[in-house]
mmCIF file of C-alpha atoms in Angstrom:
data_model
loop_
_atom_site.group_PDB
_atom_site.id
_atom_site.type_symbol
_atom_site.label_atom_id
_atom_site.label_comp_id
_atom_site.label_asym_id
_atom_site.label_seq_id
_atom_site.Cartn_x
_atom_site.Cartn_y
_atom_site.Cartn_z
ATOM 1 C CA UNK A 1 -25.860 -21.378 80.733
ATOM 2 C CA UNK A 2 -22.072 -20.909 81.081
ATOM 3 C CA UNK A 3 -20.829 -21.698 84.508
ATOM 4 C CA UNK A 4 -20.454 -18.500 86.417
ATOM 5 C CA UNK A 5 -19.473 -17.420 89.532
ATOM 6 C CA UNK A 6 -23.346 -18.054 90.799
ATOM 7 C CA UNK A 7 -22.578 -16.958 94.736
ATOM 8 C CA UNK A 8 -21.310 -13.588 92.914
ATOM 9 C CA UNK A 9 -24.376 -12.878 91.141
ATOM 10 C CA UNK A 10 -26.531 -13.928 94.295
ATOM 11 C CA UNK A 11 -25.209 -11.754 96.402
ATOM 12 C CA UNK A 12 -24.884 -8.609 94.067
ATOM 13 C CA UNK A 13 -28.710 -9.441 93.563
ATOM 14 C CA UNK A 14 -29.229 -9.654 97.515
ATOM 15 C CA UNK A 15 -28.049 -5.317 97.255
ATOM 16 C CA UNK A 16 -30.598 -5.326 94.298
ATOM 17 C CA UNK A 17 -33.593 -6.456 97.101
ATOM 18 C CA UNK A 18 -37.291 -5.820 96.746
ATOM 19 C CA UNK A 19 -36.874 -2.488 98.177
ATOM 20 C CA UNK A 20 -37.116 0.223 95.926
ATOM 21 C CA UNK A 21 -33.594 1.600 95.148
ATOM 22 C CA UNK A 22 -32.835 4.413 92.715
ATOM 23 C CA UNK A 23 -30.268 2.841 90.433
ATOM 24 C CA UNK A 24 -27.555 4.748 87.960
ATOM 25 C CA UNK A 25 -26.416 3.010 84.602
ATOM 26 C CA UNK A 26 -24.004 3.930 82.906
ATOM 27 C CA UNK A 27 -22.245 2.479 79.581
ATOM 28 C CA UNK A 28 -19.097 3.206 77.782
ATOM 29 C CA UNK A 29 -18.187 6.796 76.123
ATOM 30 C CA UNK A 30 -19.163 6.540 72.146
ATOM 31 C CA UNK A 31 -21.897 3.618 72.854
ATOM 32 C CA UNK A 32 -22.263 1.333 70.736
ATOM 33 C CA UNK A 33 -25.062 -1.573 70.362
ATOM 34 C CA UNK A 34 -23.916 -4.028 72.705
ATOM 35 C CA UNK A 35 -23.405 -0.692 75.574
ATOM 36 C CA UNK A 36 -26.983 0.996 74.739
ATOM 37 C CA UNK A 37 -28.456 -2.507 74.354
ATOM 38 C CA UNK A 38 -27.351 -3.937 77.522
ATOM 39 C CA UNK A 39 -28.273 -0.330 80.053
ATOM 40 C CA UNK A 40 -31.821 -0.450 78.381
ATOM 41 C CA UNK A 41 -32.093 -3.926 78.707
ATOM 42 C CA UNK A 42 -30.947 -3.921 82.329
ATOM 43 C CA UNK A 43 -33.030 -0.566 83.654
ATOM 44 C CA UNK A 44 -36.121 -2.064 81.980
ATOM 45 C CA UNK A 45 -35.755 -5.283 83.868
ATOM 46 C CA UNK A 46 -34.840 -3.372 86.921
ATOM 47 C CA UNK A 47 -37.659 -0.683 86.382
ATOM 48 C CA UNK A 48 -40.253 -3.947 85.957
ATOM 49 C CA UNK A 49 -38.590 -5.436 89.263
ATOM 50 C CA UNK A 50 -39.466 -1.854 91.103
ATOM 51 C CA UNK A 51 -36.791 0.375 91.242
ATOM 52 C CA UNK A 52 -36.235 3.929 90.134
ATOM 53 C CA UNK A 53 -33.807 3.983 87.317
ATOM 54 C CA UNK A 54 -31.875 6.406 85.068
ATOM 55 C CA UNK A 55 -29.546 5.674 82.137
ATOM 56 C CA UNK A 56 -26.948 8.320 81.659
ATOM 57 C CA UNK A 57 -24.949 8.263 78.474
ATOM 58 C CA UNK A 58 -21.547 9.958 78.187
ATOM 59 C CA UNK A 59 -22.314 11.175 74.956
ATOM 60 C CA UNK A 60 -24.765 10.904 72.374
ATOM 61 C CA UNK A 61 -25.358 7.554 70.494
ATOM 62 C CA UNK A 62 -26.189 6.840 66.799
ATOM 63 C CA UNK A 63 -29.758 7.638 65.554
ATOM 64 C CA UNK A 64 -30.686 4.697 64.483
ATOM 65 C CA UNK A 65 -30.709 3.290 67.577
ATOM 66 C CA UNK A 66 -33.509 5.490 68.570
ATOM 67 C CA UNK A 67 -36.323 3.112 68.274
ATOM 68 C CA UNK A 68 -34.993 1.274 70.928
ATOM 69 C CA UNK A 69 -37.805 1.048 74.118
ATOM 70 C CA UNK A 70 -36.592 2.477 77.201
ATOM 71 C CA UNK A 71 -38.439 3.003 80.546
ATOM 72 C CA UNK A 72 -35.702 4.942 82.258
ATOM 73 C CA UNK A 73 -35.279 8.533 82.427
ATOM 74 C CA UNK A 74 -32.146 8.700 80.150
ATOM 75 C CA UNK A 75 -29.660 11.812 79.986
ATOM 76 C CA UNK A 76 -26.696 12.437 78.030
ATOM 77 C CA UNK A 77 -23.871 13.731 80.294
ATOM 78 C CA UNK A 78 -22.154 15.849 77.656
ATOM 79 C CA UNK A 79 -25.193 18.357 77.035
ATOM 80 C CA UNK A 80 -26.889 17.751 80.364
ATOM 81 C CA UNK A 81 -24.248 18.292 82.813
ATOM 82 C CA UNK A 82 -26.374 19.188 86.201
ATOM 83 C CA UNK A 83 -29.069 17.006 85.593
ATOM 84 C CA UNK A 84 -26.678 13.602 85.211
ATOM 85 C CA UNK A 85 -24.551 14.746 88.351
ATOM 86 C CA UNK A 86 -27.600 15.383 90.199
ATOM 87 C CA UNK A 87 -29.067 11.871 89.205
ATOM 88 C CA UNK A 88 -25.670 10.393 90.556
ATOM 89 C CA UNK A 89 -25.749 12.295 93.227
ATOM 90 C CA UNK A 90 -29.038 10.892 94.320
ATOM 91 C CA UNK A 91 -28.173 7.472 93.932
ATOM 92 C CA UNK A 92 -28.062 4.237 95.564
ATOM 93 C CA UNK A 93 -26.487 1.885 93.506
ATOM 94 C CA UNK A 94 -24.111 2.323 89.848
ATOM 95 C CA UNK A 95 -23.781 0.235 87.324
ATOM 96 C CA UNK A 96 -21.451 0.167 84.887
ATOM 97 C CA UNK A 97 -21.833 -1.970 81.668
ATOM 98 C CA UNK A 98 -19.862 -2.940 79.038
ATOM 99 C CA UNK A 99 -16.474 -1.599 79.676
ATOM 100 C CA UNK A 100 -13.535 -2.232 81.681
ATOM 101 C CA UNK A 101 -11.613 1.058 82.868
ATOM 102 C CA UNK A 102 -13.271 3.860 84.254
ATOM 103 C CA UNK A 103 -10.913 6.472 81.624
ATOM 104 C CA UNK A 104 -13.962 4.548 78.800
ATOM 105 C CA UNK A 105 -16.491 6.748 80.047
ATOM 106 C CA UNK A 106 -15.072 10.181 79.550
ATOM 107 C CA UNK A 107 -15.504 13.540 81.111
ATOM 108 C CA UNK A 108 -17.829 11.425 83.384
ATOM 109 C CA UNK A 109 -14.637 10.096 84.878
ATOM 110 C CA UNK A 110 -14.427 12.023 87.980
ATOM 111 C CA UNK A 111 -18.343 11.670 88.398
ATOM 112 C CA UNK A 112 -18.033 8.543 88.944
ATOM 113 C CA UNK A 113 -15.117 7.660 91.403
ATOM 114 C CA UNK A 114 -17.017 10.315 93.335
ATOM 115 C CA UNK A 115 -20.012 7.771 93.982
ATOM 116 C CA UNK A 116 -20.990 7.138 97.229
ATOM 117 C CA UNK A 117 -23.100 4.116 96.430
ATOM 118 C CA UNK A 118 -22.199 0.929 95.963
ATOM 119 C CA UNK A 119 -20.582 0.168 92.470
ATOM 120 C CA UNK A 120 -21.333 -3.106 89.936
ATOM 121 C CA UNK A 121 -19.467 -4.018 86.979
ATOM 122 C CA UNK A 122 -21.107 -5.979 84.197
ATOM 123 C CA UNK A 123 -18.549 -6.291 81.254
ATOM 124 C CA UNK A 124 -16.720 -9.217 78.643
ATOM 125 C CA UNK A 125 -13.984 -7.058 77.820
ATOM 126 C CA UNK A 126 -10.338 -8.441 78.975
ATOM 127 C CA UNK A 127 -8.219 -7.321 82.121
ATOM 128 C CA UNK A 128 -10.673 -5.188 84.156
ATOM 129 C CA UNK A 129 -9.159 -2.547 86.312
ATOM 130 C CA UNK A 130 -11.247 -2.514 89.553
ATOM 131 C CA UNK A 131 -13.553 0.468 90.240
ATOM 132 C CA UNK A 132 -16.452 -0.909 91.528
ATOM 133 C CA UNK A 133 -17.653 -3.001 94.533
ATOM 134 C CA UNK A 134 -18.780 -6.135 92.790
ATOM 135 C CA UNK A 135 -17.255 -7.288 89.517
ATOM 136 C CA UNK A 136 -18.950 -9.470 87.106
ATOM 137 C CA UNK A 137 -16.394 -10.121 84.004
ATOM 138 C CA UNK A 138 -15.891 -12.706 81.894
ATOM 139 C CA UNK A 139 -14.325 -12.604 77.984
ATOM 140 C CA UNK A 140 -15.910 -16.022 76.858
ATOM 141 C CA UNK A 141 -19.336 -14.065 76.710
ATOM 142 C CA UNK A 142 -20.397 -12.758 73.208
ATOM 143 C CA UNK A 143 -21.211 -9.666 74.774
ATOM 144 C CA UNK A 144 -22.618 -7.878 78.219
ATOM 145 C CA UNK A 145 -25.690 -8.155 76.653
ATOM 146 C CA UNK A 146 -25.607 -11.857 76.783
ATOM 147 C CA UNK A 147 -24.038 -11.300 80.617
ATOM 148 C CA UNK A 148 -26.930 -9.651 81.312
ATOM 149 C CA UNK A 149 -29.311 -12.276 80.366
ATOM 150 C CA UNK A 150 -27.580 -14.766 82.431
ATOM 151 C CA UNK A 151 -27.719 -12.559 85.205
ATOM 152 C CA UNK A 152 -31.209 -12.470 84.720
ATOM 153 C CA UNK A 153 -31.642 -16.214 84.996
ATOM 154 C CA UNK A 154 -29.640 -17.184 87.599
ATOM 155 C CA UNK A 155 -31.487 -14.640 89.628
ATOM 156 C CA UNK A 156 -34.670 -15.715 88.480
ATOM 157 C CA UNK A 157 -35.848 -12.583 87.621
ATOM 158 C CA UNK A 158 -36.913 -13.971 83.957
ATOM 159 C CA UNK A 159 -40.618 -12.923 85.264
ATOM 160 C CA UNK A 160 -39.721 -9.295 85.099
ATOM 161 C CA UNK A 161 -38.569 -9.457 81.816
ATOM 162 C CA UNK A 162 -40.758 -8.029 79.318
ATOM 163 C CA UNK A 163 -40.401 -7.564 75.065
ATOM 164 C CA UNK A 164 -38.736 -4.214 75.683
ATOM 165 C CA UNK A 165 -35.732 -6.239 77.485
ATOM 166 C CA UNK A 166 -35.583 -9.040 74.959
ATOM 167 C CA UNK A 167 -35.459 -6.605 72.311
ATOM 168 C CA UNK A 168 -32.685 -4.100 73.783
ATOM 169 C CA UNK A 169 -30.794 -7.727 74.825
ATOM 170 C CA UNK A 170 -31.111 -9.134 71.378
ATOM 171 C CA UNK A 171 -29.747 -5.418 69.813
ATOM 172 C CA UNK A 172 -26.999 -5.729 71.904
ATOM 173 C CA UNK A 173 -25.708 -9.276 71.295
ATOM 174 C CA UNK A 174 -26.842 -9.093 67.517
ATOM 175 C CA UNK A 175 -24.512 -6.282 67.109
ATOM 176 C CA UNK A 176 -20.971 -7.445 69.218
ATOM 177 C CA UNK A 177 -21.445 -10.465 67.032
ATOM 178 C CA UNK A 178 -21.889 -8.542 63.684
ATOM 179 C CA UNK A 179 -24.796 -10.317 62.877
ATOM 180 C CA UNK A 180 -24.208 -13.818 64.696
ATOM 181 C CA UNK A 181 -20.777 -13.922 62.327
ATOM 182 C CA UNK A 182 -18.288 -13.783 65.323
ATOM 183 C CA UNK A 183 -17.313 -14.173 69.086
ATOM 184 C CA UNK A 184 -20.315 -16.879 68.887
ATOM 185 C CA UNK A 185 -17.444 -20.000 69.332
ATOM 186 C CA UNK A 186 -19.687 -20.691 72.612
ATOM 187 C CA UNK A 187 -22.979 -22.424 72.742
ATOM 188 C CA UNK A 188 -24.846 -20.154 75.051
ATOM 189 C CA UNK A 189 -24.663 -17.203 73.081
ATOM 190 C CA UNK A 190 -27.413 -19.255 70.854
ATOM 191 C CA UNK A 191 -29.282 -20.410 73.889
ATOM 192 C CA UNK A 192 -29.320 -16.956 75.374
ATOM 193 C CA UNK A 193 -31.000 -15.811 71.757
ATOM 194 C CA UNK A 194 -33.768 -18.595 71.897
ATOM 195 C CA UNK A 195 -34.907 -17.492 74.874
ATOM 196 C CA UNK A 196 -34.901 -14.131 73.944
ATOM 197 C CA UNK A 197 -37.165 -14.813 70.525
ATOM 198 C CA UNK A 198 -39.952 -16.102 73.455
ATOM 199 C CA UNK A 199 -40.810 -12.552 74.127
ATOM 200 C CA UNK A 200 -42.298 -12.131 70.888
ATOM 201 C CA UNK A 201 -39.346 -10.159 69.193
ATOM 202 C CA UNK A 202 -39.219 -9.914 65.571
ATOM 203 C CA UNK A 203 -35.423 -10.465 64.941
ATOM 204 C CA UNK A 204 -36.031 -9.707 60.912
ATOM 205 C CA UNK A 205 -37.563 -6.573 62.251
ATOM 206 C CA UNK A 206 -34.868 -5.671 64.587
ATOM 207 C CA UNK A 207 -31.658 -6.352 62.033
ATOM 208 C CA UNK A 208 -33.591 -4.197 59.127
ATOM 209 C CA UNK A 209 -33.923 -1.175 61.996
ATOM 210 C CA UNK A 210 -30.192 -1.498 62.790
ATOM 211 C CA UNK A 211 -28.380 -2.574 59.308
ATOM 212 C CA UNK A 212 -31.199 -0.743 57.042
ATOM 213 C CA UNK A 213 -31.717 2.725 58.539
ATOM 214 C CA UNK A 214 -28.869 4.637 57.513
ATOM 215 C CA UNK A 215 -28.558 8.114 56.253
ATOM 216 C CA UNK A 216 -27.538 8.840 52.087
ATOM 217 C CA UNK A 217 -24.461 10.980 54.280
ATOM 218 C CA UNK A 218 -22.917 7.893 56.065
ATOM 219 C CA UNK A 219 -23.349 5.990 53.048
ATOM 220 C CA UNK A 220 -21.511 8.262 51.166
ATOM 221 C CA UNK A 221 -18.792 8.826 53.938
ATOM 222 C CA UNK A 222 -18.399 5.252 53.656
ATOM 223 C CA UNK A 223 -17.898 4.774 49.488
ATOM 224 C CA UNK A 224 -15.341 7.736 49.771
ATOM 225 C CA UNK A 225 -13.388 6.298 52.491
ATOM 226 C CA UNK A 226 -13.201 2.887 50.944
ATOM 227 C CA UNK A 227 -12.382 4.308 47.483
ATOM 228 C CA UNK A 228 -10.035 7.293 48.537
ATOM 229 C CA UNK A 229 -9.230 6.635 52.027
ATOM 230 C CA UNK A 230 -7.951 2.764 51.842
ATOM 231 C CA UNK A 231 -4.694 2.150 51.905
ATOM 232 C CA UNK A 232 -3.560 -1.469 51.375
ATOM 233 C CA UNK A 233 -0.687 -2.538 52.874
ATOM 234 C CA UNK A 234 0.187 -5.787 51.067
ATOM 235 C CA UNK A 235 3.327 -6.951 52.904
ATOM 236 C CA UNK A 236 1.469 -6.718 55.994
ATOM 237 C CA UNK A 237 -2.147 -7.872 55.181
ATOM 238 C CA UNK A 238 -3.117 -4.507 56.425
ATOM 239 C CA UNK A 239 -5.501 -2.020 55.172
ATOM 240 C CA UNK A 240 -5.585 1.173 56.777
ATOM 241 C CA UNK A 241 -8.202 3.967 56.176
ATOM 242 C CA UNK A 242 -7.463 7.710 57.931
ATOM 243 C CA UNK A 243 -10.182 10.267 57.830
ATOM 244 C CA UNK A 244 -9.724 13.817 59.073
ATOM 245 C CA UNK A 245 -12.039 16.046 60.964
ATOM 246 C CA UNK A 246 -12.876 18.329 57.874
ATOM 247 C CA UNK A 247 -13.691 15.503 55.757
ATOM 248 C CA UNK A 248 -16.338 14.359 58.144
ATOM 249 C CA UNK A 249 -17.725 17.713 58.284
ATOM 250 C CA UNK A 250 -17.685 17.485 54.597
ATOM 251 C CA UNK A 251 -20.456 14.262 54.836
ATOM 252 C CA UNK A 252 -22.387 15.927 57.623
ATOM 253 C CA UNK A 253 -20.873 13.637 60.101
ATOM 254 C CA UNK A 254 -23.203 12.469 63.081
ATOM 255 C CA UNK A 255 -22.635 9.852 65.948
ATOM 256 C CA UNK A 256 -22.322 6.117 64.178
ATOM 257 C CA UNK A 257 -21.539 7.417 60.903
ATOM 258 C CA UNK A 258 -17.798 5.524 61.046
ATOM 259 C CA UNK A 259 -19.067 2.562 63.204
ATOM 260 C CA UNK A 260 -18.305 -0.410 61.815
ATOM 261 C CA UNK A 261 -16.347 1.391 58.732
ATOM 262 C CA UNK A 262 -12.810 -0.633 60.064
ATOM 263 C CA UNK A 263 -14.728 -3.842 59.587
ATOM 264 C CA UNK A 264 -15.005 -3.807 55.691
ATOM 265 C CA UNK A 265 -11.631 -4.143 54.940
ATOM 266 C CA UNK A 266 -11.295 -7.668 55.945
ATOM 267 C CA UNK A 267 -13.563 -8.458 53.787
ATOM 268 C CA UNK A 268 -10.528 -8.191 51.247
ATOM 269 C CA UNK A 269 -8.745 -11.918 50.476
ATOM 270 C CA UNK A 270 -5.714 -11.465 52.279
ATOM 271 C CA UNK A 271 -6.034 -8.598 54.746
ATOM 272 C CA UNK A 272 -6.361 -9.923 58.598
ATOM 273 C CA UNK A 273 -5.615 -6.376 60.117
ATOM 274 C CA UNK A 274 -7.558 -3.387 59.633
ATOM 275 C CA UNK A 275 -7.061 -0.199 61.371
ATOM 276 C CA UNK A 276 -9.167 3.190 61.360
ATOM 277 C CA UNK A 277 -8.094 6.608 62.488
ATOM 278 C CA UNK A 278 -10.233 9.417 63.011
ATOM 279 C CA UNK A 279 -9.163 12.961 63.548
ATOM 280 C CA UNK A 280 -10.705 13.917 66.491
ATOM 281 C CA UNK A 281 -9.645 17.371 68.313
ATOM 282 C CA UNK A 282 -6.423 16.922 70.125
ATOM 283 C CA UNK A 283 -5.864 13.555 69.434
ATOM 284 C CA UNK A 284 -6.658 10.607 66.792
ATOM 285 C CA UNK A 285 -9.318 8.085 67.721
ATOM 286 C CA UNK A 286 -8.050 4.484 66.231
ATOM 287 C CA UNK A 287 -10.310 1.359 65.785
ATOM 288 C CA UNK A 288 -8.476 -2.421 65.314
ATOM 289 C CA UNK A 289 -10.048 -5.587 63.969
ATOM 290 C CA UNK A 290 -7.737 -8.505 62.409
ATOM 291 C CA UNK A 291 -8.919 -12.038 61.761
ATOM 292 C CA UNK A 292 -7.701 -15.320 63.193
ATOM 293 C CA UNK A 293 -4.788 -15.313 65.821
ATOM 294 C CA UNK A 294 -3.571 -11.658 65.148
ATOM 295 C CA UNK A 295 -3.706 -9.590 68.470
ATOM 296 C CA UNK A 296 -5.077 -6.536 67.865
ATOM 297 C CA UNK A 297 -5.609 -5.563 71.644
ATOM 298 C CA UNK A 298 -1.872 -6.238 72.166
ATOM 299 C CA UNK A 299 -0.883 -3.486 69.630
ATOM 300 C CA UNK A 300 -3.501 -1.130 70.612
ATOM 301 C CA UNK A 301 -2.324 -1.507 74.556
ATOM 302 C CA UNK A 302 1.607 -1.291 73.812
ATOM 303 C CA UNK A 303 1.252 1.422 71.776
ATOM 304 C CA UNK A 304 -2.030 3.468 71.486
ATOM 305 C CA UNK A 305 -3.578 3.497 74.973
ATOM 306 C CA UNK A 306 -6.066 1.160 73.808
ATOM 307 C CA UNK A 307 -7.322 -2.588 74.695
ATOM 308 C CA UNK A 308 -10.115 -4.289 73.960
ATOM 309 C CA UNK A 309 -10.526 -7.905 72.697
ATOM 310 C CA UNK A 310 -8.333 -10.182 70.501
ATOM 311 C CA UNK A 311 -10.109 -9.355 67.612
ATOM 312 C CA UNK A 312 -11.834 -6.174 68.338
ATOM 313 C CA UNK A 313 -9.804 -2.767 70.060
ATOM 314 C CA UNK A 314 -9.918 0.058 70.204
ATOM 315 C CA UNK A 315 -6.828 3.093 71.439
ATOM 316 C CA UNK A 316 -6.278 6.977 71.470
ATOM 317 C CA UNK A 317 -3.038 9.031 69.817
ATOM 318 C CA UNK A 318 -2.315 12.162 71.473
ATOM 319 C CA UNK A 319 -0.995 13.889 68.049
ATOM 320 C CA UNK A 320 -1.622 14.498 65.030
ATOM 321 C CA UNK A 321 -3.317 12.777 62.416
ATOM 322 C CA UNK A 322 -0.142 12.213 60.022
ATOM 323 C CA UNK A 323 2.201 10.998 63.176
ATOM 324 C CA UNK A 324 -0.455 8.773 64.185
ATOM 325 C CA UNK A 325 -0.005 7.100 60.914
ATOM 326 C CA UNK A 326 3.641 7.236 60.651
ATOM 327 C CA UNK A 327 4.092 5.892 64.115
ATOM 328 C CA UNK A 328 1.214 2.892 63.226
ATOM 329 C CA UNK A 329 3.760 2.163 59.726
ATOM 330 C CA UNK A 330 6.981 2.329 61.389
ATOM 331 C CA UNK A 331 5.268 -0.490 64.072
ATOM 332 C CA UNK A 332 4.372 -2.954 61.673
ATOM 333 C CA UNK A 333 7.545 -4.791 61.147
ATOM 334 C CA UNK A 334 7.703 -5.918 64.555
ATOM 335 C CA UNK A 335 4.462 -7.505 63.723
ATOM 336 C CA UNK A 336 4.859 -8.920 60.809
ATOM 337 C CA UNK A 337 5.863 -12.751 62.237
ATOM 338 C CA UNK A 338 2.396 -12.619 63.740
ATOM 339 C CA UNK A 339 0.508 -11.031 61.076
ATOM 340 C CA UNK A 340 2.046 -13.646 58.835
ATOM 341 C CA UNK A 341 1.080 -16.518 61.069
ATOM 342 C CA UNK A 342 -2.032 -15.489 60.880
ATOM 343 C CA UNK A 343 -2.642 -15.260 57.757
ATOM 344 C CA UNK A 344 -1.057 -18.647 57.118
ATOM 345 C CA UNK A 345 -3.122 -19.941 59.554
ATOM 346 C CA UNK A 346 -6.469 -18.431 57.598
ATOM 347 C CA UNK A 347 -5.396 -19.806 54.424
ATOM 348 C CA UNK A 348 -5.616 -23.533 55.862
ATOM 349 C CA UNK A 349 -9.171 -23.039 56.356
ATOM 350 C CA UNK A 350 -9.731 -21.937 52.683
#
């Protein structure tokens, strides 16, 4: 186990007492494994502990996620309005995992600095702005999955935990890790994961309900984008792919059809950055990933209203779809020492 702030985690488990609590979690807008993995995880534990719970989602999350156990009453905010501010409403404690500023959870924004319970933070994601009560965050973890688990065990609530929480846990560092094939530079991700595989959880099973359950549309979304989207940037090691909103309509576009789309161009010798944008309505969705020392946090915070992790951000654009790009071009040369260092850097390990 990592060492932790234990007194912090004893006393936000000392508001989590025996007594039966109704408890609110809530993940990120757009969730992705590590987000759904980590609230199911978490309100099965809590559910097996006792307590009333109820997940609400901002939005929708990818279908193939689906199979995932949960023993909360869950409710997506964007179709089910009353019923998730009613649940708040009702409340005792909130929960937020896996994200760092309150503006990551969307039109459920104002919902939530409206709380009148007491507020908990669970997240690994850099420079947290303070919203909540008690703050557990620390960017060494894999993922808040993995935070989760320690919590867990430093608690000593491992007796309440049950297949359905390994399982959700395992989804949820399995996927901020792509597969176990980065952020795992610390030990305890892999001791968190042996304990996990005591429940009884078929990891081979999991990863082919994840990785091998996509639609014929997303697959074909993602051979046209990489064959007439891609745009290689060679004196940058940059790829770049743009897709617009009618083009998605085009490949019957549902939730998780684009996740993990940025990620393939790296996979090109040469290229450490990789950006997506995504025409959304009223603004451009952009996703970063770069290899080695490149920051792509820093470029998503200075200039897209983004953050995220070194390797891994994420920002926002408030135009349109051809600006976004220009604007993104016109940056690069004021990143090219760093982009070059990094790749020089790469090469050494070649």
């Amino acid at each position: 186990m990592k060492t932790v702030d234990t007194e912090l985690f004893k006393t936000i488990g000392s508001v989590l007492d025996p007594i039966e609590k109704k408890i609110v979690i809530v993940p990120h807008h757009n969730p992705d494994g590590d987000a759904i993995g980590s609230a199911i995880g978490l309100g099965n534990l809590l559910i097996n502990r006792g307590h009333k719970v109820v997940i609400i989602f901002p939005n929708d999350y990818p279908a193939y996620y689906n199979w995932i156990e949960s023993k909360a009453k869950t409710v997506i905010y964007n179709s089910q309005k009353k019923i998730a501010k009613r649940e708040l409403e009702a409340g005792d404690i909130l929960i937020c995992v896996d994200f760092n500023d309150i503006s990551r959870v969307g039109n459920m924004e104002k919902s939530l600095q409206n709380f009148e319970g007491q507020k908990i933070l669970i997240d690994h994601h850099p420079e947290p702005k303070v919203f909540c009560d008690f703050l557990i965050s620390d960017t060494t973890y894999s993922s808040t999955s993995e935070m989760v688990f320690d919590f867990i065990s430093i608690l000593d609530f491992e007796k309440f935990v049950d297949k359905s929480v390994a399982e959700s846990l395992y989804v949820g560092i399995m996927t901020d890790t792509g597969s176990f094939s980065h952020n795992i530079s610390e030990p305890n991700t892999f001791k968190v994961i042996s304990n996990l595989l005591k429940f009884d959880i078929n990891a081979d099973e999991i990863h082919a309900k994840v990785y091998h359950n996509y639609s014929a549309s997303r697959m074909r979304l993602l051979g046209y984008c990489l064959n007439q989207k891609m745009e290689i940037l060679e004196e940058y090691q940059t790829a770049v792919i743009s897709i617009t909103q009618d083009e998605l309509k085009n490949f019957n576009f549902a939730p998780g059809d684009t996740e993990g789309l940025v990620n393939y161009p790296l996979s090109i010798s040469g290229i450490v950055f990789s950006v997506l944008f995504i025409e959304k309505e009223g603004h451009v969705k952009l996703s970063f990933r770069s290899k080695g020392l490149f920051p792509a946090n820093q470029l998503a915070a200075n200039h897209f209203n983004g953050g995220g992790h070194l390797n891994a951000a994420g920002g926002e654009d408030f135009d349109e779809l051809e600006n976004s790009l220009l604007k993104f071009k016109q940056l690069l040369p004021d990143y090219l020492h760093q982009l070059t260092k990094a790749s020089n850097e790469l090469k050494k390990l070649v």
